[in-house]
Short mmCIF file of C-alpha atoms in Angstrom, two decimals:
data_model
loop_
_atom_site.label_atom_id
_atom_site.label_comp_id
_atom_site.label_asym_id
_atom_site.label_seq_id
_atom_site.Cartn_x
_atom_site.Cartn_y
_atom_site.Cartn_z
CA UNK A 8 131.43 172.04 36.90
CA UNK A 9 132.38 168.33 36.93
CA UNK A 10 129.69 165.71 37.26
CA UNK A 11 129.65 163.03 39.71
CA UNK A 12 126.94 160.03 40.11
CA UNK A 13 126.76 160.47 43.86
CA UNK A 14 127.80 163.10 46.40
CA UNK A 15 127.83 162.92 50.29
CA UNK A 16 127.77 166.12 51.85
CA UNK A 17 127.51 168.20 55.05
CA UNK A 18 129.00 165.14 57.28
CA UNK A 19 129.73 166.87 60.92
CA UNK A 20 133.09 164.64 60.52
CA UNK A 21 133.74 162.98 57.32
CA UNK A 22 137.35 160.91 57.96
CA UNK A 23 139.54 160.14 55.23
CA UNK A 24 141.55 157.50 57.23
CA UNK A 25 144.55 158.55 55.06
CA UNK A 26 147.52 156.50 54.33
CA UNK A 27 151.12 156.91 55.64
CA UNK A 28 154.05 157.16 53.04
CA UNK A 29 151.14 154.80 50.61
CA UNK A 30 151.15 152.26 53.07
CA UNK A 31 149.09 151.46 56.41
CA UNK A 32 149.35 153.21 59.48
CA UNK A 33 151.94 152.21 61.91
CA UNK A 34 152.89 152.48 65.56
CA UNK A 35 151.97 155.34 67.59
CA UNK A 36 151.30 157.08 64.07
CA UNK A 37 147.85 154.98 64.58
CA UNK A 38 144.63 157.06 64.65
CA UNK A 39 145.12 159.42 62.17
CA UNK A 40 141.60 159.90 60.60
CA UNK A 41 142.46 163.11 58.37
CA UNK A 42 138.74 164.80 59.77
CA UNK A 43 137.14 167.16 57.75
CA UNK A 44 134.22 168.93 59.63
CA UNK A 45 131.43 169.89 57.60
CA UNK A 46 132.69 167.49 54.75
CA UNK A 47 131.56 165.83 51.57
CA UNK A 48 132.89 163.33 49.04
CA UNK A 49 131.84 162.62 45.30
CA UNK A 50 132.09 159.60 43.98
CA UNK A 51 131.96 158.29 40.10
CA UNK A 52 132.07 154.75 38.59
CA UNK A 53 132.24 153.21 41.79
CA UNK A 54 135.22 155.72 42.70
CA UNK A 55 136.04 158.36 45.11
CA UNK A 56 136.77 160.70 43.24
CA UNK A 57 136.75 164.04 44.95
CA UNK A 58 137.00 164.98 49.04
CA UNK A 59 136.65 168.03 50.61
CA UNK A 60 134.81 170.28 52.81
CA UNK A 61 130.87 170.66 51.39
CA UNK A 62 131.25 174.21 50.26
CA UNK A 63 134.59 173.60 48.37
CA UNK A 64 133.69 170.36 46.76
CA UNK A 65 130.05 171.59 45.70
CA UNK A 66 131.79 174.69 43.45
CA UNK A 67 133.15 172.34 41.38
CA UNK A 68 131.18 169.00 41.43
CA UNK A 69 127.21 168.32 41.13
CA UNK A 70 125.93 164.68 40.84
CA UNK A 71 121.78 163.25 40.33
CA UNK A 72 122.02 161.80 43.46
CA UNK A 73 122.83 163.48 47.11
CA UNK A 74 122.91 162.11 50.31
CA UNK A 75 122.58 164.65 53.74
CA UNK A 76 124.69 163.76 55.99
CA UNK A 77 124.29 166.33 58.55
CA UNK A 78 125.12 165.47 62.19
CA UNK A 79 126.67 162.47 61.19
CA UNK A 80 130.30 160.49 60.46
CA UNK A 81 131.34 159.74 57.31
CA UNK A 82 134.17 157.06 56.98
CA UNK A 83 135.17 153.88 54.77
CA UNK A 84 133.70 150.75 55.07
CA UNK A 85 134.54 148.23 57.32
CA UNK A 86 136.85 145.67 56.33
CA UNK A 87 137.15 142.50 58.21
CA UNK A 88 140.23 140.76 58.18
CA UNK A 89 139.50 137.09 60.17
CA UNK A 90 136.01 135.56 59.46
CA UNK A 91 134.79 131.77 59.20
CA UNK A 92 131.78 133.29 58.08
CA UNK A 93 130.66 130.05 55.53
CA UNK A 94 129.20 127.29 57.83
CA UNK A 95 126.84 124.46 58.73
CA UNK A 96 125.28 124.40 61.98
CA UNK A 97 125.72 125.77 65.16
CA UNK A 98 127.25 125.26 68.38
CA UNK A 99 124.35 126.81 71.39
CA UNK A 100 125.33 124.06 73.72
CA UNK A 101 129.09 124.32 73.90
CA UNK A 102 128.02 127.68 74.78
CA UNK A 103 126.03 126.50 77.75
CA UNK A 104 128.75 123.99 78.40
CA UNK A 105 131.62 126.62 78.87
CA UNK A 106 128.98 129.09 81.00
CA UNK A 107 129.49 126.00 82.79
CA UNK A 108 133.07 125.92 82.93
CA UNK A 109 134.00 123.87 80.51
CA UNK A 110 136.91 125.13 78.31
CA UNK A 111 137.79 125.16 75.08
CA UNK A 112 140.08 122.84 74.60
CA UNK A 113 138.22 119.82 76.76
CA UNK A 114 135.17 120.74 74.11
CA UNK A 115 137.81 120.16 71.51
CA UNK A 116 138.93 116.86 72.69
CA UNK A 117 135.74 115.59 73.73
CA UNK A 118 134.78 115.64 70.06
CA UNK A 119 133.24 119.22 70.04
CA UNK A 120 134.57 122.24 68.87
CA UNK A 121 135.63 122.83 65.47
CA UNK A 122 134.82 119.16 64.74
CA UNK A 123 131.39 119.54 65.28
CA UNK A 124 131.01 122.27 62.91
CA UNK A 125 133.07 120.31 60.10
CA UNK A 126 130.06 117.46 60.30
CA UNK A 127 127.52 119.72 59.85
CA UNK A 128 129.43 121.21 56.83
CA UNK A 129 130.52 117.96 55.43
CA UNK A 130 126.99 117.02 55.02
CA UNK A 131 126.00 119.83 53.20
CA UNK A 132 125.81 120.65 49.68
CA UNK A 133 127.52 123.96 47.93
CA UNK A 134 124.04 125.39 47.66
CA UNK A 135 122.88 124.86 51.52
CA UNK A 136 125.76 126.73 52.32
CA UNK A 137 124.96 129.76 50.49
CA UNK A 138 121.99 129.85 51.79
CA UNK A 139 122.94 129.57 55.45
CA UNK A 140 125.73 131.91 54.90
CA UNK A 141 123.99 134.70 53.07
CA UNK A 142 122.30 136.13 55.68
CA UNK A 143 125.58 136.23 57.96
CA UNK A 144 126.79 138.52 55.00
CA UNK A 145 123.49 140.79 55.20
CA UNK A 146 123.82 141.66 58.73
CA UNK A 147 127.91 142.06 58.45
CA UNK A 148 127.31 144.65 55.54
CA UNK A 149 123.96 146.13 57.93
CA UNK A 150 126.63 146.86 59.99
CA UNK A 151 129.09 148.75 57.90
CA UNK A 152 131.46 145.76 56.64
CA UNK A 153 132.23 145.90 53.18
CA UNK A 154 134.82 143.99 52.64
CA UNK A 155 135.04 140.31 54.55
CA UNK A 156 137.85 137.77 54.37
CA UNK A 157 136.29 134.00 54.63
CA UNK A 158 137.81 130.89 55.06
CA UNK A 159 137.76 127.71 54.10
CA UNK A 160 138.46 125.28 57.39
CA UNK A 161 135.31 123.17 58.55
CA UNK A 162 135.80 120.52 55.39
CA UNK A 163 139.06 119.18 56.16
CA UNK A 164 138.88 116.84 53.45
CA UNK A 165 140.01 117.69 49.68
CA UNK A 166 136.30 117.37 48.30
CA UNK A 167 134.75 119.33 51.25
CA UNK A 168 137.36 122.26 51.78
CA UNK A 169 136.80 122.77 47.83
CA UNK A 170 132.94 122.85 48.28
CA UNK A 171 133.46 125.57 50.76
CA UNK A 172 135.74 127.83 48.64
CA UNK A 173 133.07 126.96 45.52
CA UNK A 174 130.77 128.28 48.42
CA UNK A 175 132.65 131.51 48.78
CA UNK A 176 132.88 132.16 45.27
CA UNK A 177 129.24 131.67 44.68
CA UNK A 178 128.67 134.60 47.57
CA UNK A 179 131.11 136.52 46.21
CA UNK A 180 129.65 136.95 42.69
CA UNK A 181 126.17 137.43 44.16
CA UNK A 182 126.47 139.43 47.48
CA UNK A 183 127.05 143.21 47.39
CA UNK A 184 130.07 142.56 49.42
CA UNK A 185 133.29 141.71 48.63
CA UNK A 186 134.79 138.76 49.86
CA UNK A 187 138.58 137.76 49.72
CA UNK A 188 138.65 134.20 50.01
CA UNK A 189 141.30 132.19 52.44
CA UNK A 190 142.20 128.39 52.15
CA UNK A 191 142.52 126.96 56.07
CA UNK A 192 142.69 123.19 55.40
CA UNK A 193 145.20 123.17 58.41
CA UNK A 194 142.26 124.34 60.72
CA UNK A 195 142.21 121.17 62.93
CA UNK A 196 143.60 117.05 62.59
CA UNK A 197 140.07 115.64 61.61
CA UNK A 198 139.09 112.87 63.35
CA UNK A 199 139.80 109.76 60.49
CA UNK A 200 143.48 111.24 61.18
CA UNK A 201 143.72 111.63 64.82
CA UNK A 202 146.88 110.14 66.20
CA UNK A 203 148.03 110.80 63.02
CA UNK A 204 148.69 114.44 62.06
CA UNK A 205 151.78 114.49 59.96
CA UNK A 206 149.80 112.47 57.58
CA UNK A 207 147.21 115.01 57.46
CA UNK A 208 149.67 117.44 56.79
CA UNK A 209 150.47 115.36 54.28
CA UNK A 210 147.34 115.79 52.32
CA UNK A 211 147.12 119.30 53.00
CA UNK A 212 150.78 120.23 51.56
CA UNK A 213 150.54 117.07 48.86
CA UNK A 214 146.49 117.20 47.46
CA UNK A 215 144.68 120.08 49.01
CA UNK A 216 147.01 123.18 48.55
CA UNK A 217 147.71 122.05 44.83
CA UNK A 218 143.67 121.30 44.24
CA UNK A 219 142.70 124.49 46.01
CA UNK A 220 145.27 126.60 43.63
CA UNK A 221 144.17 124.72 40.51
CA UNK A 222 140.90 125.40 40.99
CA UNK A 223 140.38 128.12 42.51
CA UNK A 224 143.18 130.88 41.64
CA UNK A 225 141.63 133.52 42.77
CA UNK A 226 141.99 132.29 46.42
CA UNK A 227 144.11 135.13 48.18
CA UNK A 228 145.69 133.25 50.90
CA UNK A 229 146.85 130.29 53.13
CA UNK A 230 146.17 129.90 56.94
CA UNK A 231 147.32 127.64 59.59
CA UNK A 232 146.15 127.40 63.19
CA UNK A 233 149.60 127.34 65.07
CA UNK A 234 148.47 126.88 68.66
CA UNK A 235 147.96 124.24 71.53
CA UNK A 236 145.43 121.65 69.85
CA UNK A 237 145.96 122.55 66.43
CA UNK A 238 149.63 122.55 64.72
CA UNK A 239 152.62 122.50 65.92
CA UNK A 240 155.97 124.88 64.49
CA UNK A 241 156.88 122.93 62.02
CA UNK A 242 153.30 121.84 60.50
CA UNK A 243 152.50 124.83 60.39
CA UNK A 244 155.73 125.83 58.22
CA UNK A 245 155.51 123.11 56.71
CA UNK A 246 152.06 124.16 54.97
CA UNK A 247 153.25 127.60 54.81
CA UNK A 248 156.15 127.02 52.84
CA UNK A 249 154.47 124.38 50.59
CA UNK A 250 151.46 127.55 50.13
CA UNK A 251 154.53 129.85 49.30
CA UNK A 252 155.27 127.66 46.47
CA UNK A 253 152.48 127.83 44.93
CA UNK A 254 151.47 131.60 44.93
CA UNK A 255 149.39 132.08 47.94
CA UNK A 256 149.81 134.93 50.32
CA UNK A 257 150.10 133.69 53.71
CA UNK A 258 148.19 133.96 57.34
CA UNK A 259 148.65 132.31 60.60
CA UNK A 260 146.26 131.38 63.65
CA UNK A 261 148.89 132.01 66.39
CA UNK A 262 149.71 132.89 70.03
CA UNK A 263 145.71 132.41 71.18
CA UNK A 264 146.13 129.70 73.47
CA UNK A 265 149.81 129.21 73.90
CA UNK A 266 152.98 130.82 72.13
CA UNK A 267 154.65 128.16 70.04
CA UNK A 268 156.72 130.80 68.01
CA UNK A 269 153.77 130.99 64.94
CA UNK A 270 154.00 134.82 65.49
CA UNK A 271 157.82 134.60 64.69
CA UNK A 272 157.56 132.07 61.52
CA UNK A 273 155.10 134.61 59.88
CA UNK A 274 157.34 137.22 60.06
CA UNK A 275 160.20 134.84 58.35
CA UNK A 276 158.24 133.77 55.49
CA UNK A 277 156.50 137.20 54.70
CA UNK A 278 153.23 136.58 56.08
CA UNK A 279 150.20 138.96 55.46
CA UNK A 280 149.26 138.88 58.72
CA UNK A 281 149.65 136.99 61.66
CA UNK A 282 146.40 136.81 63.90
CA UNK A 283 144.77 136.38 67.48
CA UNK A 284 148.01 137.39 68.99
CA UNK A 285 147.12 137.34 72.80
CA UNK A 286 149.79 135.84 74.47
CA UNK A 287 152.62 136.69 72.21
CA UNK A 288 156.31 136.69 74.02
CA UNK A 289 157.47 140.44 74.10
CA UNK A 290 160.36 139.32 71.55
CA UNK A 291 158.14 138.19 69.13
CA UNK A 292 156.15 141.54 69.11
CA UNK A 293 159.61 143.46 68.10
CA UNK A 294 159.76 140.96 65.51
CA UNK A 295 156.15 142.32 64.01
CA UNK A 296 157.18 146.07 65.19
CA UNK A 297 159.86 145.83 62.46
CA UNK A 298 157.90 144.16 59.73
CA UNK A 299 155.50 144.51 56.96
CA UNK A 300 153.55 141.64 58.97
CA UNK A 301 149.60 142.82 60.35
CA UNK A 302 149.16 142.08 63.38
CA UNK A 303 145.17 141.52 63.88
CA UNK A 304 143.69 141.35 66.44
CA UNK A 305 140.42 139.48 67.58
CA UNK A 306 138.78 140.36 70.62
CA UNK A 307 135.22 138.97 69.72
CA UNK A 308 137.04 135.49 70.35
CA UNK A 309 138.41 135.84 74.26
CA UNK A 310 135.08 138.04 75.25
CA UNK A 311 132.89 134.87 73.69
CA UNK A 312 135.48 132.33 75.61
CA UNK A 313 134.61 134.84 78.46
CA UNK A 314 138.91 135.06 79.25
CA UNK A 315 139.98 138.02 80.26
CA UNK A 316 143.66 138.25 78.32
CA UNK A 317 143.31 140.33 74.83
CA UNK A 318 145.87 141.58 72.70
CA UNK A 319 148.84 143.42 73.79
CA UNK A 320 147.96 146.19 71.53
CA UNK A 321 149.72 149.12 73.26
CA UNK A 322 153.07 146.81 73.28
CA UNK A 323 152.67 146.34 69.09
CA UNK A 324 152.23 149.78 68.91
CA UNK A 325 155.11 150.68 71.01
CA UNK A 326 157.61 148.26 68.72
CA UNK A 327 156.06 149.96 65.81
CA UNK A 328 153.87 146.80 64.33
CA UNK A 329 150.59 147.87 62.38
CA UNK A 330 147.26 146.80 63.90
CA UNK A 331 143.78 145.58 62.97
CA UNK A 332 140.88 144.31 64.28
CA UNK A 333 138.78 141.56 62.65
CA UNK A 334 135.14 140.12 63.88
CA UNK A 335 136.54 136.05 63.87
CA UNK A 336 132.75 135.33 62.79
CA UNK A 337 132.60 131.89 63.50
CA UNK A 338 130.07 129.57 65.25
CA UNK A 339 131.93 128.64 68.38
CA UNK A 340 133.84 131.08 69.89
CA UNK A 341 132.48 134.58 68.19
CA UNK A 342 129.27 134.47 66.43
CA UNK A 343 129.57 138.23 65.82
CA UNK A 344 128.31 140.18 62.42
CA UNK A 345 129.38 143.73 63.92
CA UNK A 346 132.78 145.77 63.39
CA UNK A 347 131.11 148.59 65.64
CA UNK A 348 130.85 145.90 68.40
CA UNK A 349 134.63 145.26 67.76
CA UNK A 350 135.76 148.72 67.80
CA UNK A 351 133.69 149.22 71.60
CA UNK A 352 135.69 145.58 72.98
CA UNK A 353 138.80 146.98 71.30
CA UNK A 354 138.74 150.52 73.05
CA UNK A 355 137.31 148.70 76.61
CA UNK A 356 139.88 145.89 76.59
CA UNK A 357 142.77 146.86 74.32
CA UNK A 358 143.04 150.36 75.23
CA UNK A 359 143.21 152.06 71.97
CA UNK A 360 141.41 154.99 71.02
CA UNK A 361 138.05 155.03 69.02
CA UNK A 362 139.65 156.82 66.30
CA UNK A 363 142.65 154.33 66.39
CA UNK A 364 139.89 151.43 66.62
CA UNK A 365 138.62 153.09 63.00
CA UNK A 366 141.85 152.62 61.46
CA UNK A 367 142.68 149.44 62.53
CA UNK A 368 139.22 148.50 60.96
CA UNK A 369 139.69 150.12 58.03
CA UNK A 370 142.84 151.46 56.45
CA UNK A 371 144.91 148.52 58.55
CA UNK A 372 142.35 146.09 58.10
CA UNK A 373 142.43 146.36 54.37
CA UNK A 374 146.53 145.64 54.27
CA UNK A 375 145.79 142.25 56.31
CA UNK A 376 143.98 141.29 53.34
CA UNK A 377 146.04 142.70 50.80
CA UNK A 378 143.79 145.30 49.37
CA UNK A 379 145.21 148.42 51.18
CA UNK A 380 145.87 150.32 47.59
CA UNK A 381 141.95 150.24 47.19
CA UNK A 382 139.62 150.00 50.19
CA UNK A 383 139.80 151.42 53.76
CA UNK A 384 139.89 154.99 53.00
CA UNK A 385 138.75 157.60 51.62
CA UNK A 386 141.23 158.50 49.40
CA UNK A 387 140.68 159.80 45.62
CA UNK A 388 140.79 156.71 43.08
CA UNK A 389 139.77 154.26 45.78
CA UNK A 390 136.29 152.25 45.71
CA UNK A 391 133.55 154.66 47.09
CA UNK A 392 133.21 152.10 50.12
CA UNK A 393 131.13 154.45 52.48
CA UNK A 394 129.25 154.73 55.68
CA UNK A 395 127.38 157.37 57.11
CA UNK A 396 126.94 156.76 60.55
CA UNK A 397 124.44 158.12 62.87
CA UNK A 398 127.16 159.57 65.31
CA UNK A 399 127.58 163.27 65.99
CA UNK A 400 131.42 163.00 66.03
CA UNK A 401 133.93 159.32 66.30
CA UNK A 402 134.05 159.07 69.88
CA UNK A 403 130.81 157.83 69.97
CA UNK A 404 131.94 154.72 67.54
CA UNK A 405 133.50 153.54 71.04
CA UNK A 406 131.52 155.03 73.37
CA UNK A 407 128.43 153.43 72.32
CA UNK A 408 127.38 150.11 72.19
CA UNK A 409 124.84 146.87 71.39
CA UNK A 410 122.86 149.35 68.59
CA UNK A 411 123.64 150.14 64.90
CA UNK A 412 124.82 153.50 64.03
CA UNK A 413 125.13 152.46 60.25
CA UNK A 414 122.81 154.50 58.44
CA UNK A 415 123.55 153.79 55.38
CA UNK A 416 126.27 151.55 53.50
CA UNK A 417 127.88 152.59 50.49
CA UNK A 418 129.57 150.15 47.98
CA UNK A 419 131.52 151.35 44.85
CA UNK A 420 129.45 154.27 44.71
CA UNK A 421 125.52 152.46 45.27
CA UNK A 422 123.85 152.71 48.01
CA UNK A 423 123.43 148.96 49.23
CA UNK A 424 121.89 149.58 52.87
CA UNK A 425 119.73 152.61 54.05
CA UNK A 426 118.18 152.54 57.34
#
C-alpha cells in the first residue's frame, strides 16, 4: 500500500474537470467535469497524485491525514483570471452616483473613476498596500480561489506601477495563494498627460515595459484597456507589440464599452486572453472560435455597472472559442472576492450551465493565465488545489447564491481554510 500525506474521500461528486487532447476545454465540448460519485483523491508533496472512486483508491493508498467528504463536491480550486485586486482606497460614492444615473464614463471624465483610485495608490507606500490588499486575498481564497491574476494599473507612473508589482510580489511570497502577476500601465491616460496620450504611450512602450521586465521578470503578462475612454487600436498594439518584444505574454481589456477591433488584434499577436468581451462584433468571435486566444468573461463588472448586456457566451461557444470567467476585483465597478458568486451571474445571465460555469473557472481559467499544465483540475501530477464544497451535487454551485459553500480550501496538498 502506497502512502500519501492527505486523502479526500467519500465526496458524493468529486469532479476531475479533465482536460481535452492536454489542452482546455473548447466549444460545446464545455462542461465536461469527469464526476466520480462516491470519490476520493490522494495527494503527496503538494501533488495529486491518485483519483478514484473511495473504495478503489483506499486498497492501494493510506495517508496520516483524511478528510470526509460525504455529501459534498469535490473540485479544483478556483482560479481567477482578471483581478485589480492590489489597491488604495475606495470608490462608495461613485457607487451612489451611478444608483443615481450617472455612468461610467461621465465619472471617468469628471475626474473619477480609475483616476481616483490611482491617487489613493500613488500616495501609498509598498507596505500600506499589502496591508490593504491582504485581506482581499483572505476572503478570495475563503471562497475557493486559489490561484488570482493581479494587476498592476492604478500607478500610471514608472515609480508607482513598479511599487504595485513590488506589492504583488510581496503577497505572493507571503499569502497561501498564488498570484500571477500582470503589468497594466496602459490602464488609463493619467491626468499630467491628458490631451496628450501618445506621449503616454510613449513612456509606457519606452520606460515602463523595459523597467517592469528588468525588474521584475517574473511578471507573466501585459494588458491594455482597448475601449472607449481608454486606448485606441493602435495604442493598444502599439504596447502590445513593444510587450511582445520583450517576453511578456499578452492580455487585452476589450469590447466592454465599445468594439474598436481589440478582440481581433489579440488574436493577431497571440494573446493569452482577450477579456470583458460584451459587445464583440459576431466576426470577431469566429476569430477567437478558431484560436488558442481565452476568451474571459466578466460578469461581476456589467451587474456592478447595473447594464444589462453580458457576454455572448453561447455565440463563443458556438464558433468553438474557449471560455472563462474571472471576478474583475476592483474598487469601482466589481468589488467582488467570490468565484461562486460568478459562477450564479454566469449561469443567470450568460446561460451556461453550472457545470460549464466550473470549467470555465477552473480548467479554462487556468489557460487565461498560462498555468493550464498545473492547476484547474484534478488531474494526477497537478498541484492538490482542492475544495470541498458543502453542495450535495454541482447544480447547486449555480443554483445557490449570496452564502459560502467552501468548506474547506486545499492548496498543494495543506489545508489553508476549514470552515
Amino acid at each position: 500500500m502506497k502512502k500519501a500525506d492527505l486523502i479526500i474521500h467519500s465526496a458524493a461528486q468529486l469532479c476531475r474537470v479533465p482536460p481535452h487532447d492536454g489542452g482546455p476545454q473548447r466549444g460545446c465540448q464545455l462542461g465536461d467535469l469527469g464526476v466520480i460519485e462516491d470519490g476520493a483523491v490522494a495527494c503527496e508533496a503538494g501533488r495529486v497524485v491518485a483519483v478514484g472512486s473511495t473504495e478503489a483508491l483506499r486498497q492501494a493508498w493510506w495517508a496520516p491525514t483524511e478528510l470526509d467528504a460525504s455529501g459534498c463536491v469535490v473540485c479544483p480550486g478556483f482560479v481567477d483570471p482578471h483581478t485589480h485586486a492590489v489597491w488604495a482606497g475606495e470608490r462608495a460614492d461613485e457607487f451612489v452616483q451611478r444608483v443615481r444615473g450617472a455612468t461610467y464614463q461621465e465619472i471617468m471624465a469628471s475626474g473619477g473613476g480609475i483616476m481616483s483610485t490611482v491617487r489613493a495608490t500613488r500616495s501609498a507606500s509598498v507596505a500600506q498596500l499589502v496591508d490593504a490588499s491582504r485581506p482581499r486575498l483572505d476572503r478570495m481564497l475563503t471562497h475557493g480561489t486559489t490561484t488570482v491574476e493581479v494587476k498592476s494599473g492604478y500607478g500610471l507612473s514608472v515609480d508607482d506601477e513598479l511599487k504595485i508589482l513590488d506589492a504583488v510580489h510581496c503577497l505572493d511570497v507571503s499569502h497561501p495563494a498564488t498570484l500571477v502577476p500582470t503589468f497594466l500601465g496602459a490602464h488609463a491616460v493619467p491626468e499630467e498627460y491628458q490631451g496628450r496620450a501618445e506621449s503616454y504611450v510613449d513612456l509606457v512602450v519606452e520606460e515602463m515595459l523595459p523597467a517592469a521586465a528588468e525588474r521584475f521578470p517574473e511578471v507573466s503578462f501585459c494588458d491594455v484597456f482597448c475601449d472607449q475612454g481608454a486606448f485606441t487600436l493602435e495604442q493598444s498594439r502599439r504596447v502590445l507589440e513593444r510587450a511582445k518584444a520583450l517576453g511578456f505574454g499578452l492580455k487585452i481589456h476589450a469590447d466592454e464599452f465599445e468594439p474598436l477591433g481589440g478582440t481581433g488584434l489579440a488574436v493577431e499577436l497571440g494573446a493569452m486572453s482577450a477579456d470583458h468581451l460584451v459587445c464583440t462584433p459576431d466576426e470577431e468571435i469566429e476569430l477567437l472560435g478558431q484560436s488558442d486566444t481565452v476568451a474571459v468573461s466578466l460578469p461581476a463588472t456589467p451587474f456592478g455597472l447595473a447594464h444589462h448586456q453580458y457576454t455572448p457566451a453561447q455565440a463563443i461557444l458556438e464558433a468553438g472559442g474557449i471560455l472563462a470567467l474571472a471576478s474583475d476585483c476592483n474598487p469601482g465597478t466589481a468589488w467582488n472576492e467570490s468565484m461562486t458568486f460568478i459562477v450564479a451571474l454566469a449561469c443567470r445571465y450568460m446561460h451556461i450551465t453550472p457545470a460549464q460555469a466550473l470549467v470555465a473557472a477552473t480548467l479554462n481559467a487556468a489557460h487565461a493565465v498560462g498555468l493550464g499544465d498545473r492547476v484547474g483540475s484534478l488531474e494526477q501530477g497537478r498541484d492538490a488545489d482542492i475544495l470541498i464544497l458543502d453542495l450535495p451535487d454541482v447544480r447547486h454551485l449555480g443554483y445557490r447564491f449570496g452564502s459560502n459553500p467552501v468548506k474547506h480550501v486545499i492548496k498543494t496538498g495543506e489545508v489553508v481554510v476549514s470552515r
